[in-house]
Amino acid sequence: MPAPFPAALAELEQKLNGYRYAWKRVYVGITRSPEARWEQHAQDGWHKMALVYRAFSGGIARDVERHLIDYSRRCDFKLELTNLGLGGEGLRDAPGICFVYILVADRRGVTLRQRRAG
């Protein structure tokens, strides 16, 4: 992972952990067209798409996506991502704005407020 990303990656890891705690299905992806991509994913039963990182190239977005998928597989967490690949398989490394997103579905029954109270 390139050097400029450590602070951003740590924050993104925490966001990913939050989604993995609160939802039963979680997926990390990248796209140049969030609206069109959401229309595709919504038809597959996903409930929410959160844009979590804006990159200036497909290569940067792919590196961030791959890091998050790898991080998820390395940490000891009950929920595995639904991603099958390493990340970035379908995006060219061309300049231009690209987004890293997290999809979620099937909310868990326990909220953070309930967890803190109990």
Coordinates of N, CA and C in Angstrom, one line a residue:
M1 N 0.9 -1.2 0.0 CA 0.0 0.0 0.0 C 0.9 1.2 0.0
P2 N 0.6 2.2 -0.9 CA 1.4 3.4 -0.9 C 1.4 4.2 0.4
A3 N 2.5 4.9 0.7 CA 2.7 5.6 2.0 C 1.6 6.6 2.3
P4 N 1.0 7.4 1.4 CA 0.0 8.4 1.8 C -1.2 8.0 2.5
F5 N -1.5 6.7 2.5 CA -2.8 6.2 3.0 C -2.9 5.7 4.4
P6 N -1.9 5.6 5.2 CA -2.1 5.0 6.5 C -3.2 5.5 7.4
A7 N -3.3 6.8 7.5 CA -4.3 7.4 8.4 C -5.7 7.1 7.8
A8 N -5.8 7.3 6.5 CA -7.1 7.0 5.9 C -7.5 5.6 6.0
L9 N -6.5 4.7 5.8 CA -6.8 3.2 5.9 C -7.3 2.8 7.3
A10 N -6.7 3.4 8.3 CA -7.1 3.1 9.7 C -8.5 3.5 9.9
E11 N -8.9 4.6 9.4 CA -10.3 5.1 9.6 C -11.2 4.2 8.8
L12 N -10.8 3.9 7.6 CA -11.7 3.0 6.8 C -11.9 1.6 7.4
E13 N -10.8 1.1 8.0 CA -10.9 -0.2 8.7 C -11.9 -0.1 9.8
Q14 N -11.9 1.0 10.6 CA -12.9 1.1 11.7 C -14.3 1.2 11.1
K15 N -14.5 2.0 10.0 CA -15.8 2.0 9.4 C -16.3 0.6 9.0
L16 N -15.4 -0.1 8.3 CA -15.7 -1.5 7.9 C -16.1 -2.3 9.1
N17 N -15.4 -2.2 10.2 CA -15.7 -3.0 11.4 C -17.1 -2.7 11.9
G18 N -17.5 -1.4 11.9 CA -18.8 -1.0 12.3 C -19.9 -1.6 11.4
Y19 N -19.7 -1.6 10.1 CA -20.7 -2.2 9.2 C -20.7 -3.7 9.5
R20 N -19.6 -4.3 9.7 CA -19.6 -5.8 9.9 C -20.2 -6.1 11.2
Y21 N -20.2 -5.3 12.2 CA -20.9 -5.5 13.4 C -22.4 -5.4 13.3
A22 N -22.8 -4.4 12.5 CA -24.3 -4.1 12.5 C -25.0 -4.8 11.4
W23 N -24.4 -5.4 10.4 CA -25.1 -6.0 9.3 C -24.6 -7.4 9.1
K24 N -25.4 -8.3 8.5 CA -25.1 -9.7 8.3 C -24.4 -9.9 7.0
R25 N -24.6 -9.0 6.0 CA -23.9 -9.1 4.7 C -23.2 -7.8 4.4
V26 N -21.9 -7.9 4.1 CA -21.1 -6.7 3.8 C -20.2 -7.0 2.6
Y27 N -20.1 -6.0 1.7 CA -19.3 -6.2 0.5 C -18.6 -4.9 0.2
V28 N -17.3 -4.9 -0.2 CA -16.5 -3.8 -0.5 C -16.3 -3.8 -2.0
G29 N -16.5 -2.6 -2.6 CA -16.4 -2.5 -4.1 C -15.8 -1.1 -4.5
I30 N -15.6 -1.0 -5.8 CA -15.2 0.3 -6.4 C -15.9 0.6 -7.6
T31 N -16.1 1.9 -7.9 CA -16.9 2.2 -9.1 C -16.6 3.7 -9.5
R32 N -16.8 4.0 -10.8 CA -16.7 5.3 -11.3 C -18.1 6.0 -11.3
S33 N -19.1 5.2 -11.2 CA -20.5 5.6 -11.4 C -21.3 5.1 -10.2
P34 N -21.3 5.7 -9.1 CA -22.0 5.2 -7.9 C -23.5 5.0 -8.1
E35 N -24.2 5.9 -8.8 CA -25.6 5.8 -9.0 C -26.0 4.5 -9.9
A36 N -25.2 4.4 -11.0 CA -25.5 3.2 -11.8 C -25.1 1.9 -11.1
R37 N -24.1 1.9 -10.4 CA -23.7 0.7 -9.6 C -24.7 0.4 -8.6
W38 N -25.2 1.4 -7.9 CA -26.2 1.1 -6.8 C -27.5 0.5 -7.4
E39 N -27.9 1.0 -8.6 CA -29.1 0.4 -9.3 C -28.8 -1.1 -9.5
Q40 N -27.6 -1.5 -9.9 CA -27.3 -2.9 -10.1 C -27.4 -3.7 -8.7
H41 N -26.7 -3.2 -7.7 CA -26.7 -3.9 -6.4 C -28.0 -3.9 -5.7
A42 N -28.8 -2.9 -5.8 CA -30.1 -2.8 -5.2 C -31.0 -4.0 -5.7
Q43 N -30.9 -4.3 -6.9 CA -31.7 -5.4 -7.5 C -31.2 -6.8 -6.9
D44 N -30.1 -6.8 -6.3 CA -29.6 -8.1 -5.7 C -29.8 -8.2 -4.2
G45 N -30.7 -7.3 -3.7 CA -31.1 -7.3 -2.3 C -30.2 -6.6 -1.3
W46 N -29.3 -5.7 -1.8 CA -28.5 -4.9 -0.8 C -29.4 -3.8 -0.3
H47 N -29.2 -3.4 0.9 CA -30.1 -2.3 1.5 C -29.4 -0.9 1.5
K48 N -28.1 -0.8 1.5 CA -27.5 0.5 1.6 C -26.1 0.4 0.9
M49 N -25.8 1.5 0.2 CA -24.4 1.7 -0.3 C -23.8 2.9 0.2
A50 N -22.7 2.8 1.0 CA -22.0 3.9 1.6 C -20.7 4.2 0.8
L51 N -20.6 5.4 0.3 CA -19.3 5.8 -0.4 C -18.4 6.2 0.7
V52 N -17.3 5.5 0.9 CA -16.4 5.7 2.0 C -15.0 6.3 1.6
Y53 N -14.7 6.3 0.3 CA -13.4 6.9 -0.1 C -13.5 7.4 -1.5
R54 N -13.0 8.6 -1.8 CA -13.0 9.2 -3.1 C -11.5 9.2 -3.6
A55 N -11.2 8.5 -4.6 CA -9.8 8.5 -5.1 C -9.7 9.2 -6.5
F56 N -8.5 9.6 -6.8 CA -8.3 10.4 -8.0 C -7.9 9.5 -9.2
S57 N -7.9 8.2 -9.0 CA -7.6 7.2 -10.1 C -8.1 5.8 -9.7
G58 N -8.4 5.0 -10.7 CA -8.8 3.7 -10.4 C -7.7 2.9 -9.7
G59 N -6.5 3.1 -9.9 CA -5.4 2.4 -9.3 C -5.4 2.6 -7.8
I60 N -5.6 3.9 -7.4 CA -5.7 4.2 -5.9 C -6.9 3.5 -5.3
A61 N -8.0 3.7 -5.9 CA -9.3 3.0 -5.4 C -9.1 1.5 -5.3
R62 N -8.5 0.9 -6.3 CA -8.2 -0.5 -6.3 C -7.3 -0.9 -5.1
D63 N -6.3 -0.1 -4.8 CA -5.4 -0.4 -3.7 C -6.1 -0.3 -2.4
V64 N -7.0 0.7 -2.2 CA -7.8 0.8 -1.0 C -8.8 -0.4 -0.9
E65 N -9.5 -0.7 -2.0 CA -10.4 -1.8 -1.9 C -9.7 -3.1 -1.5
R66 N -8.5 -3.4 -2.2 CA -7.8 -4.6 -1.9 C -7.3 -4.6 -0.4
H67 N -6.9 -3.5 0.1 CA -6.5 -3.4 1.5 C -7.6 -3.8 2.4
L68 N -8.8 -3.2 2.2 CA -9.9 -3.5 3.0 C -10.4 -4.9 3.0
I69 N -10.3 -5.5 1.8 CA -10.7 -6.9 1.7 C -9.6 -7.8 2.4
D70 N -8.4 -7.5 2.2 CA -7.3 -8.2 2.9 C -7.4 -8.1 4.4
Y71 N -7.6 -6.8 4.8 CA -7.8 -6.6 6.3 C -8.9 -7.4 6.9
S72 N -10.0 -7.4 6.2 CA -11.2 -8.2 6.6 C -10.8 -9.7 6.8
R73 N -10.1 -10.2 5.9 CA -9.7 -11.6 5.9 C -8.7 -11.9 7.0
R74 N -7.9 -11.0 7.3 CA -6.8 -11.2 8.4 C -7.3 -11.0 9.8
C75 N -8.3 -10.1 10.0 CA -8.7 -9.9 11.4 C -9.7 -10.9 11.9
D76 N -9.7 -11.1 13.1 CA -10.6 -12.2 13.8 C -12.0 -11.6 14.0
F77 N -12.8 -11.7 13.0 CA -14.2 -11.1 13.1 C -15.1 -12.2 12.7
K78 N -16.3 -12.3 13.3 CA -17.2 -13.3 13.0 C -17.8 -13.3 11.6
L79 N -17.9 -12.1 11.0 CA -18.5 -11.9 9.7 C -17.5 -11.7 8.6
E80 N -17.5 -12.6 7.7 CA -16.6 -12.5 6.5 C -17.3 -11.7 5.4
L81 N -16.6 -10.9 4.7 CA -17.2 -10.2 3.6 C -17.7 -11.1 2.5
T82 N -18.6 -10.7 1.7 CA -19.1 -11.5 0.6 C -18.2 -11.5 -0.6
N83 N -17.2 -10.6 -0.6 CA -16.3 -10.5 -1.7 C -15.6 -11.9 -1.9
L84 N -15.5 -12.3 -3.2 CA -14.9 -13.6 -3.5 C -13.4 -13.3 -4.0
G85 N -13.2 -12.2 -4.7 CA -11.9 -11.9 -5.3 C -11.1 -11.1 -4.4
L86 N -9.9 -10.7 -4.9 CA -9.0 -9.8 -4.1 C -9.4 -8.4 -4.2
G87 N -10.2 -8.0 -5.2 CA -10.6 -6.6 -5.4 C -10.0 -6.0 -6.6
G88 N -10.7 -5.1 -7.2 CA -10.2 -4.3 -8.4 C -10.2 -5.1 -9.7
E89 N -10.9 -6.2 -9.8 CA -10.8 -7.0 -11.0 C -11.5 -6.3 -12.2
G90 N -12.5 -5.5 -12.0 CA -13.2 -5.0 -13.1 C -13.0 -3.5 -13.4
L91 N -12.0 -2.9 -12.9 CA -11.8 -1.5 -13.1 C -10.4 -1.2 -13.7
R92 N -10.4 -0.4 -14.7 CA -9.1 0.0 -15.3 C -8.4 1.0 -14.5
D93 N -7.1 1.0 -14.6 CA -6.2 1.9 -13.9 C -6.1 3.3 -14.6
A94 N -7.2 3.9 -15.0 CA -7.2 5.2 -15.7 C -7.4 6.3 -14.7
P95 N -6.9 7.5 -15.1 CA -7.1 8.7 -14.2 C -8.6 9.0 -14.2
G96 N -9.0 9.7 -13.2 CA -10.4 10.1 -13.0 C -11.0 9.6 -11.7
I97 N -11.9 10.3 -11.2 CA -12.5 10.1 -9.9 C -13.1 8.7 -9.8
C98 N -12.8 8.0 -8.7 CA -13.3 6.6 -8.5 C -13.7 6.5 -7.0
F99 N -14.7 5.8 -6.7 CA -15.2 5.7 -5.3 C -15.0 4.2 -4.8
V100 N -14.6 4.1 -3.5 CA -14.7 2.9 -2.8 C -16.0 2.9 -2.0
Y101 N -16.7 1.8 -2.1 CA -18.0 1.8 -1.4 C -18.1 0.5 -0.6
I102 N -19.0 0.5 0.4 CA -19.4 -0.6 1.2 C -20.9 -0.8 1.0
L103 N -21.3 -2.1 0.7 CA -22.7 -2.5 0.6 C -23.0 -3.3 1.9
V104 N -24.3 -3.1 2.3 CA -24.7 -3.8 3.5 C -26.2 -4.3 3.3
A105 N -26.5 -5.4 3.9 CA -27.8 -6.0 3.9 C -28.1 -6.8 5.2
D106 N -29.3 -7.0 5.5 CA -29.7 -7.8 6.6 C -29.2 -7.3 7.9
R107 N -29.8 -6.2 8.4 CA -29.3 -5.6 9.7 C -29.5 -6.6 10.8
R108 N -28.5 -6.5 11.7 CA -28.5 -7.4 12.9 C -29.5 -6.8 13.9
G109 N -29.9 -7.6 14.9 CA -30.9 -7.1 15.8 C -30.4 -6.2 16.9
V110 N -29.1 -6.2 17.2 CA -28.6 -5.5 18.3 C -28.0 -4.2 17.8
T111 N -28.4 -3.0 18.4 CA -27.8 -1.8 18.0 C -26.7 -1.4 18.9
L112 N -25.8 -0.5 18.6 CA -24.7 -0.1 19.4 C -25.2 0.4 20.7
R113 N -26.3 1.2 20.7 CA -26.9 1.7 22.0 C -27.3 0.6 22.9
Q114 N -27.9 -0.5 22.3 CA -28.3 -1.6 23.1 C -27.1 -2.4 23.7
R115 N -26.1 -2.5 22.9 CA -24.8 -3.1 23.3 C -24.2 -2.4 24.5
R116 N -24.1 -1.1 24.4 CA -23.5 -0.3 25.5 C -24.3 -0.4 26.8
A117 N -25.7 -0.5 26.6 CA -26.5 -0.6 27.8 C -26.5 -1.9 28.5
G118 N -26.3 -2.9 27.7 CA -26.4 -4.3 28.3 C -25.1 -5.0 28.5

